[in-house]
Short mmCIF file of C-alpha atoms and ligand atoms in Angstrom, two decimals:
data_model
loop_
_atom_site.label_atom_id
_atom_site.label_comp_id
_atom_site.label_asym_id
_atom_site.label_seq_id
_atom_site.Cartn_x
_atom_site.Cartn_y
_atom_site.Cartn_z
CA UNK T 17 87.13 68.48 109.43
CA UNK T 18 89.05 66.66 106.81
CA UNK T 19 87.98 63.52 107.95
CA UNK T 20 84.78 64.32 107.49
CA UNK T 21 85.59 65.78 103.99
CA UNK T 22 87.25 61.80 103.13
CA UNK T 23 84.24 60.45 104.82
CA UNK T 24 82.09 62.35 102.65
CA UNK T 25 84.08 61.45 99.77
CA UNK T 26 84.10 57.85 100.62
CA UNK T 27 80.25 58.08 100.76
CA UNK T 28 80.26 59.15 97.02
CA UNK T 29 83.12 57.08 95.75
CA UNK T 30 80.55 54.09 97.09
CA UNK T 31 77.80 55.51 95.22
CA UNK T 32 79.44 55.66 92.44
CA UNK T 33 81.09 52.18 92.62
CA UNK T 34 77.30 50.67 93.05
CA UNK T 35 76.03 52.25 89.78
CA UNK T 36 79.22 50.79 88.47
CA UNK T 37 78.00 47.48 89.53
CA UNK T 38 74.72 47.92 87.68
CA UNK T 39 73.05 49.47 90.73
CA UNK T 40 72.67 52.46 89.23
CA UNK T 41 70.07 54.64 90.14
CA UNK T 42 67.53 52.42 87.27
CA UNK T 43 68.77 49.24 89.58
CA UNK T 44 68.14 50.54 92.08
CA UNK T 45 64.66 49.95 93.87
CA UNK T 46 62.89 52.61 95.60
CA UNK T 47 63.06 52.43 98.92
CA UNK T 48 61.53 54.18 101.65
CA UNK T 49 62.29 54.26 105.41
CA UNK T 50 60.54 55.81 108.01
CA UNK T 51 61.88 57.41 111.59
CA UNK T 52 59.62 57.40 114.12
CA UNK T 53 61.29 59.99 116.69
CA UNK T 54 62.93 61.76 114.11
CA UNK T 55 63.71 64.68 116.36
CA UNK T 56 65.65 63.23 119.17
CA UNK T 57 68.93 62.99 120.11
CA UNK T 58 69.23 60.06 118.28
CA UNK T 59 66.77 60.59 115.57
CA UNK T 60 68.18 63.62 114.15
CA UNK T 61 71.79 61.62 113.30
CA UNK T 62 70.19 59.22 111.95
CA UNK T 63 68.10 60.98 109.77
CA UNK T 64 71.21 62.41 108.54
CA UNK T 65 72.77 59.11 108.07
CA UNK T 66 69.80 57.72 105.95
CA UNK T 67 69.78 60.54 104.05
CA UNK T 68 73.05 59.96 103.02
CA UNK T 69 72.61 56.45 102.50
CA UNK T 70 72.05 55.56 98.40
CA UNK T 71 69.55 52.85 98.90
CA UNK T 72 66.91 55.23 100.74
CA UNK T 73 64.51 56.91 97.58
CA UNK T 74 62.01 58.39 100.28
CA UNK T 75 62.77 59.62 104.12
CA UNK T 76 60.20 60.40 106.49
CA UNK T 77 61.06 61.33 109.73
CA UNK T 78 58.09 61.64 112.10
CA UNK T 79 58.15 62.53 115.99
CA UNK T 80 55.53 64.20 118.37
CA UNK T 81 57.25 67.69 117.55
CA UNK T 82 59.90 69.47 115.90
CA UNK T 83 59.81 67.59 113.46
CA UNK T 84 59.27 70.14 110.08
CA UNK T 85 62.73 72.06 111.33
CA UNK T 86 64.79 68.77 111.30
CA UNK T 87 62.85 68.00 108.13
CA UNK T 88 63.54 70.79 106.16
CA UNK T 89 67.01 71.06 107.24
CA UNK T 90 67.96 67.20 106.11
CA UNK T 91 65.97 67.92 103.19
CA UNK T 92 68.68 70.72 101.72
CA UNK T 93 71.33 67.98 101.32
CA UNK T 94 71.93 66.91 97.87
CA UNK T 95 71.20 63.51 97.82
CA UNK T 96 68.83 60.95 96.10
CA UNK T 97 66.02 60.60 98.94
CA UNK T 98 63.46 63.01 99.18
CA UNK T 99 62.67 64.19 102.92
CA UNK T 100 58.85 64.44 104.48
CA UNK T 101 58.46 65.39 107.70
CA UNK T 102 55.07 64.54 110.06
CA UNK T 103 54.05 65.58 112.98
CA UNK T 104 51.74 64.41 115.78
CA UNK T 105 49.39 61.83 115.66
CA UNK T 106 46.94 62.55 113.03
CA UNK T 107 50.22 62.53 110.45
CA UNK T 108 51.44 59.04 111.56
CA UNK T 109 49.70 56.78 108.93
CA UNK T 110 50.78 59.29 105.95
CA UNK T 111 54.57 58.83 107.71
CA UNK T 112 54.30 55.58 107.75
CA UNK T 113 52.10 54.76 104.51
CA UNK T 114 54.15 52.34 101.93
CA UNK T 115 57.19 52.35 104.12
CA UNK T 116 59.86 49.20 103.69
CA UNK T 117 61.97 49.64 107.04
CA UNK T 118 60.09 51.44 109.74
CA UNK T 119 63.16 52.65 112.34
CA UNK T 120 62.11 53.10 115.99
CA UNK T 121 64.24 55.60 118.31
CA UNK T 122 61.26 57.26 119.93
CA UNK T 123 60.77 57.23 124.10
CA UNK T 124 63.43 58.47 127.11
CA UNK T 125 66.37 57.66 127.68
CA UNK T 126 68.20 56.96 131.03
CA UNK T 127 69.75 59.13 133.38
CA UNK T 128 72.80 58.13 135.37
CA UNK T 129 71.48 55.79 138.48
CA UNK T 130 68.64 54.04 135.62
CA UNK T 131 68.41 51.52 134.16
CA UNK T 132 67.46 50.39 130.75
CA UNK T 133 64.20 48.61 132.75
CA UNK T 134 63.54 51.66 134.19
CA UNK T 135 62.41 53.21 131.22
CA UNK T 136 59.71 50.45 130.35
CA UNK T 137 56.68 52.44 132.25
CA UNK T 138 56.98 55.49 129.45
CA UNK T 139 58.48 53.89 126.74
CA UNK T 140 56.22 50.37 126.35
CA UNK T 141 53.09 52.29 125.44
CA UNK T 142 55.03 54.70 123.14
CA UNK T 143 56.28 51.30 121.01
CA UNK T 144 52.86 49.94 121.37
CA UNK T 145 50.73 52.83 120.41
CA UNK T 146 53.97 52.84 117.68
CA UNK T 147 54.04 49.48 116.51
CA UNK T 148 49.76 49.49 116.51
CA UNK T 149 49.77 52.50 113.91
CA UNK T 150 52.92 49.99 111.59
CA UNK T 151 50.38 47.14 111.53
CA UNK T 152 47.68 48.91 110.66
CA UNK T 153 49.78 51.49 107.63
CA UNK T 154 52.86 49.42 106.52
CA UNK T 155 52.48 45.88 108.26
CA UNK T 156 55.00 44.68 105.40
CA UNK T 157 57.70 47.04 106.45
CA UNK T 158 60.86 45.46 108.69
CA UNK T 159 60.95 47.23 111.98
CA UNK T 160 64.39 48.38 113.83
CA UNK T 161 63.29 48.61 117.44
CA UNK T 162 66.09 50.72 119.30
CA UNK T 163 63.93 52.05 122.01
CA UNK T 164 64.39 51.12 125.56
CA UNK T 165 64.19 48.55 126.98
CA UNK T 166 64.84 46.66 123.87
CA UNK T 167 64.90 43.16 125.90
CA UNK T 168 61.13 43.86 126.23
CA UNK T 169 59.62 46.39 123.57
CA UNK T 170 60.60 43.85 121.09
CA UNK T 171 58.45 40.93 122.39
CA UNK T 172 55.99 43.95 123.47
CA UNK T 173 56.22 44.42 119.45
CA UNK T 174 55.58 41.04 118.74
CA UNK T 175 52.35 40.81 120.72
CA UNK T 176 51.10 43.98 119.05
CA UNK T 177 51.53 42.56 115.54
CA UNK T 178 50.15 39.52 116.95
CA UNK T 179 47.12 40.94 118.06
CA UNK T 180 46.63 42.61 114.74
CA UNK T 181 46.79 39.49 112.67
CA UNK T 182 50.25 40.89 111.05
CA UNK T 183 52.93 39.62 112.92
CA UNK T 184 56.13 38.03 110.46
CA UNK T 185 58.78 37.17 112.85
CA UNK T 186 60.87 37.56 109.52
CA UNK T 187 60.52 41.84 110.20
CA UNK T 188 60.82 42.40 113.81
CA UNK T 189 64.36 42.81 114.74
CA UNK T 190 65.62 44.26 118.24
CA UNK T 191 68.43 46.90 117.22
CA UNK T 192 71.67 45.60 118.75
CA UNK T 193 74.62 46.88 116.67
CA UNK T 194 75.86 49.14 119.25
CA UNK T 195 76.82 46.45 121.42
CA UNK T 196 78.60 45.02 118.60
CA UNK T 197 80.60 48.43 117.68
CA UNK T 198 81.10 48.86 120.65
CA UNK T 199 82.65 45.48 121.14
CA UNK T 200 84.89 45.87 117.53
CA UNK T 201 86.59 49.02 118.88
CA UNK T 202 87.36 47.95 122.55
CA UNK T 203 88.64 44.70 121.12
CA UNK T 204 90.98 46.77 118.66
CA UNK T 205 92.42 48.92 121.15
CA UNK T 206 93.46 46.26 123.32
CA UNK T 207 94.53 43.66 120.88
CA UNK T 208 96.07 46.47 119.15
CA UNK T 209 94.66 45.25 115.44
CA UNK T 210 93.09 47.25 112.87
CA UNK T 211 89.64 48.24 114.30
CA UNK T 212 88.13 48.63 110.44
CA UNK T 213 88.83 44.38 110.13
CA UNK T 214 87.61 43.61 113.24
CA UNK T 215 84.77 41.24 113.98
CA UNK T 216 83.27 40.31 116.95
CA UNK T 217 79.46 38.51 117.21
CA UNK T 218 77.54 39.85 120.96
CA UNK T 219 74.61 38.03 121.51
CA UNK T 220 71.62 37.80 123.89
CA UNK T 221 70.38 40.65 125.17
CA UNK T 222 70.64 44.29 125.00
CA UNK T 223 71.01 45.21 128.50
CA UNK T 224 73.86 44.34 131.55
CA UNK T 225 75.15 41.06 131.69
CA UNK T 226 72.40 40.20 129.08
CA UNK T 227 74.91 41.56 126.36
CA UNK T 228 77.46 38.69 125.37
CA UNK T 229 80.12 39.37 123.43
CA UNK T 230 81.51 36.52 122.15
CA UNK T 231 85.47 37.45 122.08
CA UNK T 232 86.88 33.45 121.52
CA UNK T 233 85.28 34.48 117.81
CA UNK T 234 86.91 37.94 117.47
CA UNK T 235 88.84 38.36 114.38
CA UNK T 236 92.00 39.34 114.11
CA UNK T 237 92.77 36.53 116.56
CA UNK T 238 94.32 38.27 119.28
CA UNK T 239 96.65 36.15 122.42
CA UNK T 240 94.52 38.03 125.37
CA UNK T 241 94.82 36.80 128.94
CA UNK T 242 91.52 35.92 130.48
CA UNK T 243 91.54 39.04 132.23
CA UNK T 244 92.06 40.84 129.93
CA UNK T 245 88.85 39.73 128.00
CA UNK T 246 86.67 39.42 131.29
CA UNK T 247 87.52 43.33 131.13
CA UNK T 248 86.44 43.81 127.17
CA UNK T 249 83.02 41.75 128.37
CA UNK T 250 82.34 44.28 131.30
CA UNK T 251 83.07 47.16 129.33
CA UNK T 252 80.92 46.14 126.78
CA UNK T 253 77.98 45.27 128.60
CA UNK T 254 78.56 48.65 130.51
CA UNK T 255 79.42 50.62 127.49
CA UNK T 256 75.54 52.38 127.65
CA UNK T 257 76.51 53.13 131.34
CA UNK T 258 79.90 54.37 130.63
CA UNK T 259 77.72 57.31 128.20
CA UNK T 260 74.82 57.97 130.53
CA UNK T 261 77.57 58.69 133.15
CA UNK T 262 79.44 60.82 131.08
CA UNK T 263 76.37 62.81 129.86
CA UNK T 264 75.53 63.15 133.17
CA UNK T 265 71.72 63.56 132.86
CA UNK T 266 72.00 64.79 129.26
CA UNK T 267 70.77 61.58 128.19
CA UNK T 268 72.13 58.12 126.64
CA UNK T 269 74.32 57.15 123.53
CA UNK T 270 73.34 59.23 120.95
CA UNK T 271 75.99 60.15 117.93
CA UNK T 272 77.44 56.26 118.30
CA UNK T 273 73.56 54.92 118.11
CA UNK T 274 72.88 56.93 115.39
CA UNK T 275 75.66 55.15 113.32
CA UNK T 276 74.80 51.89 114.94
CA UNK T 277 70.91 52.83 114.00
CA UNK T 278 72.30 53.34 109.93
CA UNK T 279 74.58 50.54 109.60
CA UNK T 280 71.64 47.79 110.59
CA UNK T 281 69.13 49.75 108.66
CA UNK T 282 71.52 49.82 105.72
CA UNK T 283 71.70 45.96 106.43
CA UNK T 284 68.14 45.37 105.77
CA UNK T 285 67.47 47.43 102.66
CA UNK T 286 70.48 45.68 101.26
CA UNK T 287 68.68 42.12 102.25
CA UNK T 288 65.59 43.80 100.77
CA UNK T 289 67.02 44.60 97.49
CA UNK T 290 68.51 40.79 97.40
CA UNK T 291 71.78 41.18 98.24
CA UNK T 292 73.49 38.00 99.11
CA UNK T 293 75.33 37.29 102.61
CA UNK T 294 74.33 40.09 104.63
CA UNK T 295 74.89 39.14 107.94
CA UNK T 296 74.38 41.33 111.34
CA UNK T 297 73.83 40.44 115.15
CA UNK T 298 69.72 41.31 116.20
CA UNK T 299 67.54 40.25 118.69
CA UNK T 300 64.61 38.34 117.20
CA UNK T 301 62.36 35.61 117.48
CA UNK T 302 64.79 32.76 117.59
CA UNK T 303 65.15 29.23 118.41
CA UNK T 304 69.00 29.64 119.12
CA UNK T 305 68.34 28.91 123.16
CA UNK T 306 65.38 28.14 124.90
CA UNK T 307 64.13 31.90 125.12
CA UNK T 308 61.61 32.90 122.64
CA UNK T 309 64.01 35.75 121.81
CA UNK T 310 67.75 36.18 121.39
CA UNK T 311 70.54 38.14 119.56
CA UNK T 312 72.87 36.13 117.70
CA UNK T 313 73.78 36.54 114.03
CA UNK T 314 70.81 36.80 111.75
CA UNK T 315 71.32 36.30 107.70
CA UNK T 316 69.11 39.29 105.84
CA UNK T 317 67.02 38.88 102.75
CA UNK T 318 64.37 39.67 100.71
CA UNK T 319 61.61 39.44 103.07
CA UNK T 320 63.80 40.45 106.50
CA UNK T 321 65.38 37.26 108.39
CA UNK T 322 66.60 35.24 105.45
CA UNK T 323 68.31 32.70 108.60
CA UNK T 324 69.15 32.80 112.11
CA UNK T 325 72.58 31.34 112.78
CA UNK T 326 73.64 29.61 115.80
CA UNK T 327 76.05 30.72 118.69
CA UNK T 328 78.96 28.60 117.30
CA UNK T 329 81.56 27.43 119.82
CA UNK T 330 81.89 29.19 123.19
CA UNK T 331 84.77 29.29 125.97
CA UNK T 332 84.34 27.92 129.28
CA UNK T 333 83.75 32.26 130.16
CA UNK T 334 80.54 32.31 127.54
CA UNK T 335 78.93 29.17 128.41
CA UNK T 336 79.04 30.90 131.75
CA UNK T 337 77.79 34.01 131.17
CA UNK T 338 75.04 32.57 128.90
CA UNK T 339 73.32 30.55 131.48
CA UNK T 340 73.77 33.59 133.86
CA UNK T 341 71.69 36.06 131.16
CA UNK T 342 69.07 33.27 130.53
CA UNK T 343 66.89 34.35 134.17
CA UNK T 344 67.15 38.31 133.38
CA UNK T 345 66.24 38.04 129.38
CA UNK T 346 63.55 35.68 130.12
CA UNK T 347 61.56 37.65 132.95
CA UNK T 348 62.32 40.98 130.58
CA UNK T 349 60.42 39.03 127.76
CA UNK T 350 58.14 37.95 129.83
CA UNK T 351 57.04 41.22 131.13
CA UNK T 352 57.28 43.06 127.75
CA UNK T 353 54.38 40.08 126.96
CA UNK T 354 52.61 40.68 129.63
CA UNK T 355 52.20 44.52 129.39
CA UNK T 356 50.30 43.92 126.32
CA UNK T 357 47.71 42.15 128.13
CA UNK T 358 47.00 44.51 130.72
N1 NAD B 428 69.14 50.00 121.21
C1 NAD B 428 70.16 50.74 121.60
O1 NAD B 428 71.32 50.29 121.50
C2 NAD B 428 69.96 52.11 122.11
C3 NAD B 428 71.06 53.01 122.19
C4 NAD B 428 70.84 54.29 122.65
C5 NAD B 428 69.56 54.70 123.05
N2 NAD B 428 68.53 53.83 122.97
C6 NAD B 428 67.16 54.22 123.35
O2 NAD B 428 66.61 55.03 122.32
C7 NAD B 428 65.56 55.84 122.87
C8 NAD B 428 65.69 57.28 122.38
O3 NAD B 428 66.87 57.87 122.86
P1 NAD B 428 67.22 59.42 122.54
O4 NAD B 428 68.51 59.70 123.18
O5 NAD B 428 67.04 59.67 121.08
O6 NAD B 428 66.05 60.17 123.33
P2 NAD B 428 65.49 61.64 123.08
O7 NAD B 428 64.66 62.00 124.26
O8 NAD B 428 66.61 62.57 122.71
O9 NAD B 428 64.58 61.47 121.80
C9 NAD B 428 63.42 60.71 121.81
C10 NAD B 428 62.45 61.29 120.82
O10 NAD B 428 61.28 60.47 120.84
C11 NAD B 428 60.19 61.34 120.65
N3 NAD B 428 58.94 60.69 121.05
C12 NAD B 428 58.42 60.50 122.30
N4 NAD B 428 57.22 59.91 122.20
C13 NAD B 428 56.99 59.68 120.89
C14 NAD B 428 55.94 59.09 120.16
N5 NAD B 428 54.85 58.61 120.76
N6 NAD B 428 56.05 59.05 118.83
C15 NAD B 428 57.14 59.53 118.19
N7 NAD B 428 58.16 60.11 118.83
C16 NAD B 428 58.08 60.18 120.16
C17 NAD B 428 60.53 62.59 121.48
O11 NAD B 428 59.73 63.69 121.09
C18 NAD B 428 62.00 62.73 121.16
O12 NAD B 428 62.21 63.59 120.05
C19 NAD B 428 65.68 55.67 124.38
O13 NAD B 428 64.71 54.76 124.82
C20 NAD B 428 67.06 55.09 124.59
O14 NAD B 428 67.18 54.35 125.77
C21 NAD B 428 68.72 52.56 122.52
O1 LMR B 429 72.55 52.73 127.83
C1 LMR B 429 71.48 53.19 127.43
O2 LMR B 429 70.55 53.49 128.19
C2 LMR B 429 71.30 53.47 125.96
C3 LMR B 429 71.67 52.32 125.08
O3 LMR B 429 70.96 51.17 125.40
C4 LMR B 429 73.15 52.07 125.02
O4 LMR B 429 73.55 50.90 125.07
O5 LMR B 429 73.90 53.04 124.86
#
């Protein structure tokens, strides 16, 4: 309880130290951000999260039901944003109307035995029907695509926008933060550093051995044997399975999403409002490999991806592992594509 009391009070020490920067609520732009899903077990964090973040003016939080309760509820919390909630279809375009980040956790998630590809028959017509509604209320708005399986619905995205005449690869990003938390506090409790000034770049996929956490890059350098990082690298790229399995048919990652879900949407609005060297690991459009997407780390600005940076030097154990990722990424892209053509 107390730690959430310091957490809180962090929160508004931050708030206060941005207005003392000349962010102050005048500085500040309005912003609004939009979650589509709002009532799941990931959405409902995270709408908590945003409304707690400073940069957010206007939260709407929209899902297929339930979504007035978790509305009303968030709304009660004294902070700037002011909370809508929409329902059903026919209140998707107001949801979405004028929004600047448009955050996708709606579909299923697995059950233990599943895989991420497994969801792909429900969830790649939810994102499409989704992502068809964003181009046609707020194609300007940058879109955080969390939902399953995110190797696909992001190209499945893509194609959608394409088809619309509204596709910027500068605002599609594939949400993979939670590989990269996930990665920062495995790394911290074996190389027994502090896990707050820890940084570790994953990149490639979000899914198995397509998630690559690059540990030769990890910060604090750490003197770990190369078993002892082969282990980090499985128990990151298994660190969804290691949930699912403990949820046992209760669902996926959830609370840890949530605050994956906030920090990269926090990310972007600060790119948005033109703050300098924001820098986060996403899967976009990239020309980092020869796949048409990839995660790696992606510089955020005004209008979304500002720059995507490349890999940097691997170990002998990357190089590996990314030319064992490149088959499974590629046919996942492919058949996100494809599914848009059918
Ligand atoms: N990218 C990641 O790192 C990551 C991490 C965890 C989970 N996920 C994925 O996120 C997704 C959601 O997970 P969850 O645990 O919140 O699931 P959940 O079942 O608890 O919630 C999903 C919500 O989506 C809603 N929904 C379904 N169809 C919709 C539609 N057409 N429009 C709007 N909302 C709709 C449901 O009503 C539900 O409230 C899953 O696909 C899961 O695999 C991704
Ligand atoms: O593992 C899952 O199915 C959910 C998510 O992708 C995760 O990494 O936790």
């Amino acid at each position: 309880m107390s730690s959430l009391f310091r957490s809180i009070k962090t929160l508004k020490n931050s708030s206060s130290t941005l207005l003392r920067r000349g962010y102050g609520s005048e500085a500040v732009p309005d912003r609004k951000v939009a979650v589509l899903g709002a009532a799941g077990g990931i959405g409902q964090p995270l709408a908590l999260l945003m409304k707690l973040n400073p940069l957010v003016s206007s939260l709407s939080l929209y899902d297929i039901a339930n979504t007035p309760g978790v509305a009303a509820d968030v709304s009660h919390i004294n902070t700037r944003s002011e909370v809508k909630g929409y329902v059903g279809e026919e209140e998707l375009g107001k949801a979405l109307e004028g929004s600047d980040v448009v955050i996708i956790p709606a579909g299923v998630p697995r059950k233990p035995g599943m895989t991420r590809d497994d969801l792909f028959n429900i969830n790649a017509g939810i994102v499409k029907g989704l992502c068809e509604a964003i181009a046609k209320y707020c194609p300007n708005a940058l879109v955080n695509m969390i939902s399953n399986p995110v190797n696909s619905t992001v190209p499945i995205a893509a194609e959608v926008f394409k088809k619309a005449g509204t596709y910027d690869e500068k605002r599609l990003f594939g949400v993979t933060t939670l590989d990269v938390v996930r990665a920062k506090t495995f790394y911290a409790g074996k190389a027994k550093v502090p896990v707050a000034e820890v940084n570790v770049p994953v990149v490639g996929g979000h899914a198995g051995i397509t998630i690559l956490p690059l540990f030769s890059q990890a910060t604090p350098k750490a003197n770990l044997a190369d078993e002892e990082i082969q282990a980090l690298t499985k128990r990151t790229q298994d660190g969804g399975t290691e949930v699912v399995e403990a949820k046992a048919g209760k669902g996926s990652a959830t609370l840890s999403m949530a605050y994956a879900g906030a920090i990269f949407a926090d990310a972007c609005l600060k790119g948005l409002n033109g703050v300098p060297d924001v820098v986060e690991c996403s899967f976009v459009q990239s020309t980092v490999t020869e796949l048409p997407f990839f995660a790696s780390k992606v510089r955020l600005g005004k209008n979304g991806v500002e720059e995507v940076l490349g890999l940097g030097p691997l170990s002998d154990y990357e190089k590996e592992g990314l030319e064992k990722l490149k088959p499974e990424l590629l046919a996942s892209i492919e058949k996100g594509i494809k599914f848009t053509y059918k």
